[in-house]
PDB file of C-alpha atoms in Angstrom:
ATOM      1  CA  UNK A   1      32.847-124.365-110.723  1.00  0.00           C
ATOM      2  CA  UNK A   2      34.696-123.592-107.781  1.00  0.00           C
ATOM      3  CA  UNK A   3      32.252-124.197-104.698  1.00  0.00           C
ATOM      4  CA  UNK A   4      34.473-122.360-102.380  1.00  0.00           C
ATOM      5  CA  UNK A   5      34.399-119.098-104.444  1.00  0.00           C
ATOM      6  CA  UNK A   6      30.677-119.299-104.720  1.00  0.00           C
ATOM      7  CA  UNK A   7      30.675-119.797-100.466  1.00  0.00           C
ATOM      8  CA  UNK A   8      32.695-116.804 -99.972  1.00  0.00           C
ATOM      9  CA  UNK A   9      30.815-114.719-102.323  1.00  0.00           C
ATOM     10  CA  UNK A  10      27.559-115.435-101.365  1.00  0.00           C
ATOM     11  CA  UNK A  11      28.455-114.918 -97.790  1.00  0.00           C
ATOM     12  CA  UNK A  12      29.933-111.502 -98.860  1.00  0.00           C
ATOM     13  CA  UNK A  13      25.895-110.808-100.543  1.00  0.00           C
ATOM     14  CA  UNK A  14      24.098-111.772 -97.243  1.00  0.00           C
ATOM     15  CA  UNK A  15      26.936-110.252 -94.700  1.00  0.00           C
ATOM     16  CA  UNK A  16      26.752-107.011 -96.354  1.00  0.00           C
ATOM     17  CA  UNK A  17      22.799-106.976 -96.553  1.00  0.00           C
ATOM     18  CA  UNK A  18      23.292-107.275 -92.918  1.00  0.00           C
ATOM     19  CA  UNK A  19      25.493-104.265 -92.800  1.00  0.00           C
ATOM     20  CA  UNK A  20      23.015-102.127 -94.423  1.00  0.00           C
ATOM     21  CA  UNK A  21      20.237-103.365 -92.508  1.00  0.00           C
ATOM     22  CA  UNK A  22      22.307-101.923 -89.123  1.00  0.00           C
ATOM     23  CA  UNK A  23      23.612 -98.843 -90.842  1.00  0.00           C
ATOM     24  CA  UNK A  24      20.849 -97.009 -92.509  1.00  0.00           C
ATOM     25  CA  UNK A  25      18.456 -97.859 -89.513  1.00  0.00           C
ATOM     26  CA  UNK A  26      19.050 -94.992 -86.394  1.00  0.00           C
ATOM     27  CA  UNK A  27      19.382 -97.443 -83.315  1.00  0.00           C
ATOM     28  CA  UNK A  28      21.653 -99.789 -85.043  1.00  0.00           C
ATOM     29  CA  UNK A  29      23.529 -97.863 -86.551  1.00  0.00           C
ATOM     30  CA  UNK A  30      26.532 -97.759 -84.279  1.00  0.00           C
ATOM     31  CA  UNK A  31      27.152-100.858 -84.067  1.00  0.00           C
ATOM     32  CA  UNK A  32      28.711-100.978 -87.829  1.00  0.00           C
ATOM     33  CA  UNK A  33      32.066 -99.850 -88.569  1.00  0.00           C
ATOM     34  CA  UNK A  34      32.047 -98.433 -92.039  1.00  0.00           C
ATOM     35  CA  UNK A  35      35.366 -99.206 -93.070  1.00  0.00           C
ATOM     36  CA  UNK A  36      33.767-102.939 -93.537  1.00  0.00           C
ATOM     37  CA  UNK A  37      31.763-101.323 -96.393  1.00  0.00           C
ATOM     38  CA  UNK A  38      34.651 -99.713 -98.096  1.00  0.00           C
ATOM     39  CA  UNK A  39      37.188-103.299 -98.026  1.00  0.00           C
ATOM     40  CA  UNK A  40      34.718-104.901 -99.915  1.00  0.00           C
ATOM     41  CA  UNK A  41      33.739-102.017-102.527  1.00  0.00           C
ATOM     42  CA  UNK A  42      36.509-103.042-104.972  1.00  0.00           C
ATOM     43  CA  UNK A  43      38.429-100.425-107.100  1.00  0.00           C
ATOM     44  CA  UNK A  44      36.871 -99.844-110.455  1.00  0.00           C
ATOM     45  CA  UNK A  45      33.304-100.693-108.883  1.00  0.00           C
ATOM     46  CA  UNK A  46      30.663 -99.434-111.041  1.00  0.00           C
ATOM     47  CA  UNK A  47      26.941-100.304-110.186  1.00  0.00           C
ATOM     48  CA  UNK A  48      23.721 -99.712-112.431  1.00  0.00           C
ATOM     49  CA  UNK A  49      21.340 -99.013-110.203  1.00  0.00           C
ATOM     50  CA  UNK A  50      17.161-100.184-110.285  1.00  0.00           C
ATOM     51  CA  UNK A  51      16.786 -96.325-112.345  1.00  0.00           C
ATOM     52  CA  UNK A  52      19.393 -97.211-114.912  1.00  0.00           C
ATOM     53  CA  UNK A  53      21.965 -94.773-113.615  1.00  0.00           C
ATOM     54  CA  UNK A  54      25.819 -95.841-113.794  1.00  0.00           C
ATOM     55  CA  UNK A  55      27.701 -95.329-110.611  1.00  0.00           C
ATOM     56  CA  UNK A  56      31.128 -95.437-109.867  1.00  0.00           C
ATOM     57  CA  UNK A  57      33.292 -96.022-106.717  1.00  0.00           C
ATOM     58  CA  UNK A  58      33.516 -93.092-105.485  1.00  0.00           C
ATOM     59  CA  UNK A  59      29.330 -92.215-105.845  1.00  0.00           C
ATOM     60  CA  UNK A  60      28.299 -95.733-104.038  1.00  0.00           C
ATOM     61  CA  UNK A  61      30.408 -95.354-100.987  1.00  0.00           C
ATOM     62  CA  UNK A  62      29.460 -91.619-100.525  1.00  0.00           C
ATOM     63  CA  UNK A  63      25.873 -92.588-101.054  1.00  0.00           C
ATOM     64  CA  UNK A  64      26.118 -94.868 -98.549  1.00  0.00           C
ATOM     65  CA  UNK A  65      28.738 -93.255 -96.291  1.00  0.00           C
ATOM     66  CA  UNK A  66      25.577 -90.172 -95.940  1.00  0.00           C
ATOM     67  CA  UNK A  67      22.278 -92.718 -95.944  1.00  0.00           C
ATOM     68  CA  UNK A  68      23.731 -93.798 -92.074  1.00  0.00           C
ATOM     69  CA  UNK A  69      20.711 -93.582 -89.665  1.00  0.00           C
ATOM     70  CA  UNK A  70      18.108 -92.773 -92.656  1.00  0.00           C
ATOM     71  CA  UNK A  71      15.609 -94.961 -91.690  1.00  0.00           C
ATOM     72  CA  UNK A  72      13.463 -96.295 -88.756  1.00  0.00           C
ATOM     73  CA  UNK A  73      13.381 -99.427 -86.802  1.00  0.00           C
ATOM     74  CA  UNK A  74      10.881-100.952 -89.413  1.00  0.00           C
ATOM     75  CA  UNK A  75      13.530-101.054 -92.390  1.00  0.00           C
ATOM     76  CA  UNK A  76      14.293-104.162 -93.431  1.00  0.00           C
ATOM     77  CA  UNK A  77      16.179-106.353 -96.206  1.00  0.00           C
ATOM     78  CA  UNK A  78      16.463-109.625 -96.835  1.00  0.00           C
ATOM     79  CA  UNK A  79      18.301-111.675 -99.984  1.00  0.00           C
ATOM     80  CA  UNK A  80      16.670-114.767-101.675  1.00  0.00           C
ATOM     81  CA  UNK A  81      17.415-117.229-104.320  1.00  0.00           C
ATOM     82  CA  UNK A  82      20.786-116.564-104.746  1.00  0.00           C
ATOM     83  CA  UNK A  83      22.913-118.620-107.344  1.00  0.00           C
ATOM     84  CA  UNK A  84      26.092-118.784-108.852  1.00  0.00           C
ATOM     85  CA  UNK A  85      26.320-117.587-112.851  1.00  0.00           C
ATOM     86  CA  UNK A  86      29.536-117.550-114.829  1.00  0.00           C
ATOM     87  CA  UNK A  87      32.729-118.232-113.204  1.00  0.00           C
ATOM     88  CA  UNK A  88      36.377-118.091-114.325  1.00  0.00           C
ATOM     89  CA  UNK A  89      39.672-118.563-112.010  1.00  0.00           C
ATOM     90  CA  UNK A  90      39.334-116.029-109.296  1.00  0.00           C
ATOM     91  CA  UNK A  91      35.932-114.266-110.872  1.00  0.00           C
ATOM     92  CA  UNK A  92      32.452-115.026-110.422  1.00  0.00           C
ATOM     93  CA  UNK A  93      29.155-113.553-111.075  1.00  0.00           C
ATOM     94  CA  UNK A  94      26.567-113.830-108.663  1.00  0.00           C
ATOM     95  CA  UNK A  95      22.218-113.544-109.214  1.00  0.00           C
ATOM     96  CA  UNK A  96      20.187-112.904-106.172  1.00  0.00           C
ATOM     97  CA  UNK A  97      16.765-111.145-105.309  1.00  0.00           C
ATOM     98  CA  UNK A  98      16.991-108.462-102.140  1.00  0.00           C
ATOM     99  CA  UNK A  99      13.613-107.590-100.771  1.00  0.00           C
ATOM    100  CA  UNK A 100      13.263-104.836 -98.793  1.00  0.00           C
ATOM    101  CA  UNK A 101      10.987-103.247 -96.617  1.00  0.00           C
ATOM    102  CA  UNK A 102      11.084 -99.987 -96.192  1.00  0.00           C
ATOM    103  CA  UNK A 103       8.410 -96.823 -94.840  1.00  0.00           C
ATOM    104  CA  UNK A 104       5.924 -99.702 -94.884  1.00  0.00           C
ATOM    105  CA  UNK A 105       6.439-100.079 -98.655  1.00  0.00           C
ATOM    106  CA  UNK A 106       7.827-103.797-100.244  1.00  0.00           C
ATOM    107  CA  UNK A 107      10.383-103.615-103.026  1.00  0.00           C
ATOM    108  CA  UNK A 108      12.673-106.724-104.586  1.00  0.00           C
ATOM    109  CA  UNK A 109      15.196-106.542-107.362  1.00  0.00           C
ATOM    110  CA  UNK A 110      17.337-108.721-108.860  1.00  0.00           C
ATOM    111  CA  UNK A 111      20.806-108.533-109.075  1.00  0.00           C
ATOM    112  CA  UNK A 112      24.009-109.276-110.901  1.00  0.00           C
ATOM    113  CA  UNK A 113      27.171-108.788-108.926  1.00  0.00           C
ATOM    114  CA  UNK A 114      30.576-109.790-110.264  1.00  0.00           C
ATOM    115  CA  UNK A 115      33.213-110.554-107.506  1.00  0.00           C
ATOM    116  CA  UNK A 116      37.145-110.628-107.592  1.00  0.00           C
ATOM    117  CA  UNK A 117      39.032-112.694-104.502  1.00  0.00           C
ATOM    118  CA  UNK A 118      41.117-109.916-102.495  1.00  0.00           C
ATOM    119  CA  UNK A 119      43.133-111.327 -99.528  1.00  0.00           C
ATOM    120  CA  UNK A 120      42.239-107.739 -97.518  1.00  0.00           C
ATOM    121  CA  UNK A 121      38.595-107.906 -98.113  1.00  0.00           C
ATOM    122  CA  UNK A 122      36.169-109.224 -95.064  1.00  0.00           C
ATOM    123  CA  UNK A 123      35.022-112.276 -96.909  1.00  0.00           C
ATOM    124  CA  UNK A 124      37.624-112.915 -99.388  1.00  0.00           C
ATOM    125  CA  UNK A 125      35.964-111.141-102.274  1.00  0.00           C
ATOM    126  CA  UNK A 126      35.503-107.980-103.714  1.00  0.00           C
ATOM    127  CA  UNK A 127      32.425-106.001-105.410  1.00  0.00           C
ATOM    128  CA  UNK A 128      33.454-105.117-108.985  1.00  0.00           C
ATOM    129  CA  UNK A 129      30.307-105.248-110.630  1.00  0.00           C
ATOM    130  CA  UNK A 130      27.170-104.675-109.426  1.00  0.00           C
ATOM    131  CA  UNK A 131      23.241-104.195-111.594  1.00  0.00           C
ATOM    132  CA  UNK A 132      20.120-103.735-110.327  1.00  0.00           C
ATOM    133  CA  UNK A 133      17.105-104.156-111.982  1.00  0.00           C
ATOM    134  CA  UNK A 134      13.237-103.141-110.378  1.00  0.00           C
ATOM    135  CA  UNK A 135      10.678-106.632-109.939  1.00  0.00           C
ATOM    136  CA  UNK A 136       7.620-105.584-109.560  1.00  0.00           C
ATOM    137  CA  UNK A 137       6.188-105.902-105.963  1.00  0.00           C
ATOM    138  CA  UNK A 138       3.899-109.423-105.822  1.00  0.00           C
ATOM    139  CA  UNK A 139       0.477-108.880-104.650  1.00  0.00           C
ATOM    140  CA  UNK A 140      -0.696-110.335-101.577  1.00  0.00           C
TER     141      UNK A 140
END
């Protein structure tokens, strides 16, 4: 297991949490440059979303390119227990939780994400792979 590859892709999981956190909320949202999003959305990306529906490349970064400045100052998300999974040379597969907050309403998934290294992207890796599957809310 390569420890460094597991660093840079888990900082690549948080960092671009962070990204959406500033983009999609109104009085953040220029202070993101969204050619940050687009290095790190590898070519090939396809992403099963919570519903079950298979995105590609070009779908994710238009959905996200138009969600800019969709939500209010009470948006937020946040990632937790994230772990490596399977890992081979410059591949890994990654398992965290992001919880968000959003119009008052709590929602977590987990995740999958498979990652490629790429020189050009902001942390080292790419997004190749990404599935999303609904928790259900815990009760409080």
């Amino acid at each position: 297991m390569d420890g460094k590859l597991f660093s840079r892709a888990s900082a690549e999981v948080i960092d671009l949490h962070r990204f959406f956190a500033d983009w999609f909320v109104a009085a953040r949202a220029d202070r993101v440059h969204f050619g940050r999003f687009e290095a790190a959305m590898g070519e090939g990306l396809t992403m099963i979303a919570p519903t079950g529906q298979v995105l590609d490349r070009k779908a994710v970064v238009d959905h996200v390119r138009s969600s800019r400045a969709t939500c209010d100052d009470s948006f937020a998300i946040s990632i937790e227990d994230i772990k490596p999974g399977w890992q081979d040379g410059d591949t890994i597969v990654i398992l965290y939780v992001e919880a968000q907050l959003r119009g008052g309403k709590h929602s977590r998934r987990q995740s999958s994400a498979v990652f490629t290294t790429s020189s050009s992207a902001p942390n080292g890796v790419q997004w190749r792979h990404l599935h999303e599957t609904w928790l259900q809310v815990p009760e409080h």
